[in-house]
Coordinates of N, CA and C in Angstrom, one line a residue:
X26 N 78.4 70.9 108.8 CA 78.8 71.7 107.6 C 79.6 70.7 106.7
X27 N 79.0 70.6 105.0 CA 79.8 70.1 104.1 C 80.4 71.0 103.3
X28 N 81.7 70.6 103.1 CA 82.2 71.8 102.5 C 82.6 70.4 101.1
X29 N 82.2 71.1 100.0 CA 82.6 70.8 99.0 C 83.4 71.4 98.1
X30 N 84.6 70.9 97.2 CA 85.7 71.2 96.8 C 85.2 71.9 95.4
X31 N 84.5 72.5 95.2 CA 84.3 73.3 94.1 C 83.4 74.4 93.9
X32 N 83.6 75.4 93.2 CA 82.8 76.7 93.3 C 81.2 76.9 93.0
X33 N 80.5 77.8 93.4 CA 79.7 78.3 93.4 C 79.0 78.1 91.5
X34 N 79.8 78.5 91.1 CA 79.8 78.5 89.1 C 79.6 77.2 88.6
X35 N 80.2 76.7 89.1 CA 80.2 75.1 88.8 C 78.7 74.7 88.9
X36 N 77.9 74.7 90.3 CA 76.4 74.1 90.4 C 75.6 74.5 89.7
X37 N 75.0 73.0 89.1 CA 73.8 73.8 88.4 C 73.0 73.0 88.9
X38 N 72.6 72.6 90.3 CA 71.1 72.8 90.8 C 71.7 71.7 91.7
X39 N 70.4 71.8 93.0 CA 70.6 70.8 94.0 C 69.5 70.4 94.1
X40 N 69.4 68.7 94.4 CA 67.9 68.6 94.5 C 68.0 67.3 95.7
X41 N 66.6 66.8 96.1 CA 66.3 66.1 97.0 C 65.8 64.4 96.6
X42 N 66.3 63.8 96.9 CA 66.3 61.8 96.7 C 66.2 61.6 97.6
X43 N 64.9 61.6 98.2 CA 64.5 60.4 99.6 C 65.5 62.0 100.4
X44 N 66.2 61.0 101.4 CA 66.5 61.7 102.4 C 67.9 62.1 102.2
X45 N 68.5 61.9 100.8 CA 70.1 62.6 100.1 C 69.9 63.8 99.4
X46 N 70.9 64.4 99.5 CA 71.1 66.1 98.7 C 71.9 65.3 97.3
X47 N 71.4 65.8 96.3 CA 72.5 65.5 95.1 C 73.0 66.8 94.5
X48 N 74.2 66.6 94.2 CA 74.5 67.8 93.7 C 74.9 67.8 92.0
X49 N 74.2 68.6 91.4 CA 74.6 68.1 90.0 C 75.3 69.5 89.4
X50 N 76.1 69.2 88.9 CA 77.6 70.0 87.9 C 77.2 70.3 86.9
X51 N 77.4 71.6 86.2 CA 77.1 72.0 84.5 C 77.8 70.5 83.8
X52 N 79.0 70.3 84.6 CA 79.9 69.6 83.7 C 79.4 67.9 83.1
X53 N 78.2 67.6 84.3 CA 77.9 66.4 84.4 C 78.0 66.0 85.3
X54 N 79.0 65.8 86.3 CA 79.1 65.0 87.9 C 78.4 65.4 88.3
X55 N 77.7 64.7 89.3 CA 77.3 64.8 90.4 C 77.7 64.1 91.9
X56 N 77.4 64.4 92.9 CA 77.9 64.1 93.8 C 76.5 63.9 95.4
X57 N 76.1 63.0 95.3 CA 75.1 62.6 96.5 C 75.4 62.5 98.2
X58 N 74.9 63.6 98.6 CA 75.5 63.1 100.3 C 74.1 62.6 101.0
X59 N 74.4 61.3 101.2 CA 73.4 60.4 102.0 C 73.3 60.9 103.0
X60 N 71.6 61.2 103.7 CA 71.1 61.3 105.0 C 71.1 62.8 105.3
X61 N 71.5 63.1 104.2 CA 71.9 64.7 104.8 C 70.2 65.3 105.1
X62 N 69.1 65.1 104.5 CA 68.2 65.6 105.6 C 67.6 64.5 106.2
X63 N 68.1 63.6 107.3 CA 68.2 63.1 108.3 C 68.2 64.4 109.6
X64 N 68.8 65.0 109.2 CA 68.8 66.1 110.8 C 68.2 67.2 110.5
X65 N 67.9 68.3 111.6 CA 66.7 68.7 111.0 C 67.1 70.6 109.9
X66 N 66.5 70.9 109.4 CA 67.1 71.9 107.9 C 68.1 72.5 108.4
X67 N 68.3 73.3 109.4 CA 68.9 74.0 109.9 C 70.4 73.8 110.5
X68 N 70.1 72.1 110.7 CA 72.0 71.5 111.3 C 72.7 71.7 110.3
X69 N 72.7 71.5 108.8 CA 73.4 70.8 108.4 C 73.2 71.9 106.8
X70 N 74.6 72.3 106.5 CA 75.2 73.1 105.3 C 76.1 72.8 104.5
X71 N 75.6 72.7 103.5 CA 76.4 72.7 102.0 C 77.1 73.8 101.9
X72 N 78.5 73.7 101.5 CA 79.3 74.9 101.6 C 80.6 75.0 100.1
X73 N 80.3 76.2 99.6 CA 81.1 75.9 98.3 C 82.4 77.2 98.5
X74 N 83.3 77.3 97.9 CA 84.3 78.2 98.0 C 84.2 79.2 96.7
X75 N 84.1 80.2 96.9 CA 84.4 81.3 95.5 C 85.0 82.3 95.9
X76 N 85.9 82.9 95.2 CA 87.0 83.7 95.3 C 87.8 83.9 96.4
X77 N 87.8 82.9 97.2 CA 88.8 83.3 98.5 C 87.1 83.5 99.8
X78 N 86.2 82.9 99.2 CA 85.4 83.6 100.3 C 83.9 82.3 100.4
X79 N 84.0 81.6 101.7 CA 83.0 80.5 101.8 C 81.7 80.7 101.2
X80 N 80.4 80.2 101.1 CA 79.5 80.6 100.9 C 78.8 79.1 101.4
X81 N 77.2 79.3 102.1 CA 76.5 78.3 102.2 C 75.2 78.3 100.9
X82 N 74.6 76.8 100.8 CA 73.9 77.2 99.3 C 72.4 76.7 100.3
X83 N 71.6 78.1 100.0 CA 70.2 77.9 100.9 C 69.5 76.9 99.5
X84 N 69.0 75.5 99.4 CA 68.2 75.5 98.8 C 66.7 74.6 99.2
X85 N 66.5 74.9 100.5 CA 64.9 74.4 101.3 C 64.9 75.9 102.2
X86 N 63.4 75.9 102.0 CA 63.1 76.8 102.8 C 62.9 76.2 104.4
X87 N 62.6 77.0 105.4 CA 62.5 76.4 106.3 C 61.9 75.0 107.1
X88 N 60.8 74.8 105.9 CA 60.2 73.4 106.6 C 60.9 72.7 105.6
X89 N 62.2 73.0 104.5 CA 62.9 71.7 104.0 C 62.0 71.4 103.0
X90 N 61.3 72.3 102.0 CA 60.8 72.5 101.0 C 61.9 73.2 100.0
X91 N 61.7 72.5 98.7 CA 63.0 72.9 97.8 C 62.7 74.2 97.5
X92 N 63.7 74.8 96.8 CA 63.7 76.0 96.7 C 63.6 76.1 94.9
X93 N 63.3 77.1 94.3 CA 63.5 77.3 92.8 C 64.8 77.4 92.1
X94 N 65.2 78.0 93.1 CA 67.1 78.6 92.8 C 67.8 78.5 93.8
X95 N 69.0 78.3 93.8 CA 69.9 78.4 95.1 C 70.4 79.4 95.6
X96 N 70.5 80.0 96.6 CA 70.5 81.0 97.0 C 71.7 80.9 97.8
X97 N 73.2 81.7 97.7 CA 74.1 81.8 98.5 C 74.3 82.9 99.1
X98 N 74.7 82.3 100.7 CA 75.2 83.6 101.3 C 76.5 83.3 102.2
X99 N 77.4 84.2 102.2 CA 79.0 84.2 102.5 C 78.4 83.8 104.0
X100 N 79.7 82.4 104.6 CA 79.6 81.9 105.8 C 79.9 83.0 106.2
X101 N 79.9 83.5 107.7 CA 80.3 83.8 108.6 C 80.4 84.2 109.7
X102 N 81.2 84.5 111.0 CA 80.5 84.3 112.3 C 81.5 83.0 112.8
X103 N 80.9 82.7 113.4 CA 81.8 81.6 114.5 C 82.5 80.3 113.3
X104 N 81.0 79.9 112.5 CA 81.5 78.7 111.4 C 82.7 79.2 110.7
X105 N 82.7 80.5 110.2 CA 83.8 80.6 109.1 C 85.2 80.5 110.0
X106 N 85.0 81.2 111.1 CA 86.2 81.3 111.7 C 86.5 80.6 112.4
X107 N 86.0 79.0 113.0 CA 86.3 78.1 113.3 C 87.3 76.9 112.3
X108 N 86.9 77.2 111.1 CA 86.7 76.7 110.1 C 86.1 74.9 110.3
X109 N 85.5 74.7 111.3 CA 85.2 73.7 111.5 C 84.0 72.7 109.7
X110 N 84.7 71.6 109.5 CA 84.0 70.7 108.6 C 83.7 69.3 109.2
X111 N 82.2 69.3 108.6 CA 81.9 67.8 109.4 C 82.8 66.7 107.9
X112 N 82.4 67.1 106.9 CA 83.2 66.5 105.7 C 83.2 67.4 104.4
X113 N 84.3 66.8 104.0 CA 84.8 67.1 102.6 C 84.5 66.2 101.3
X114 N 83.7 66.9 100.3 CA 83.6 66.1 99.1 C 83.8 66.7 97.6
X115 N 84.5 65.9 97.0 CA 84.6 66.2 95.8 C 84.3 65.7 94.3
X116 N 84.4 66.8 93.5 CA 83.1 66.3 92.6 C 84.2 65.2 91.5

């Protein structure tokens, strides 16, 4: 799980470079996490914070085909309440 230090509002799209997620900002930034599909679709979560409440951002469908829009749904279950992060990134 990457949890990234900014909201839901903020992204305006995620897309796929070789085998990096990039994340690109209304504002302009972006932010690239190398290898992230290296493992397979299902290890590995982009995770944004909005209002006091996690969310993961679905944007490959299951064979890791992009998606049109990003699709969030609130962590929860063992991840939220572990709070376990593989890393932290900010934009």
């Amino acid at each position: 799980m990457i949890k990234v230090n900014a909201t839901i509002d903020e992204v305006a799209k995620i897309t796929r470079q070789g085998n990096s997620a990039v994340i690109y900002f209304k504002n302009g930034e972006t932010i690239t996490i190398e290898n992230y599909f290296d493992y397979a679709v299902n290890d590995n979560r982009i995770v944004f914070e909005h209002e006091g409440q996690l969310y993961w951002a679905e944007f490959t469908d299951e064979n890791g085909v992009m998606l049109d829009t990003i699709q969030y749904h609130p962590l929860t279950g063992d991840l939220a309440e572990s709070g376990t992060v593989a890393a932290c990134v900010l934009p």
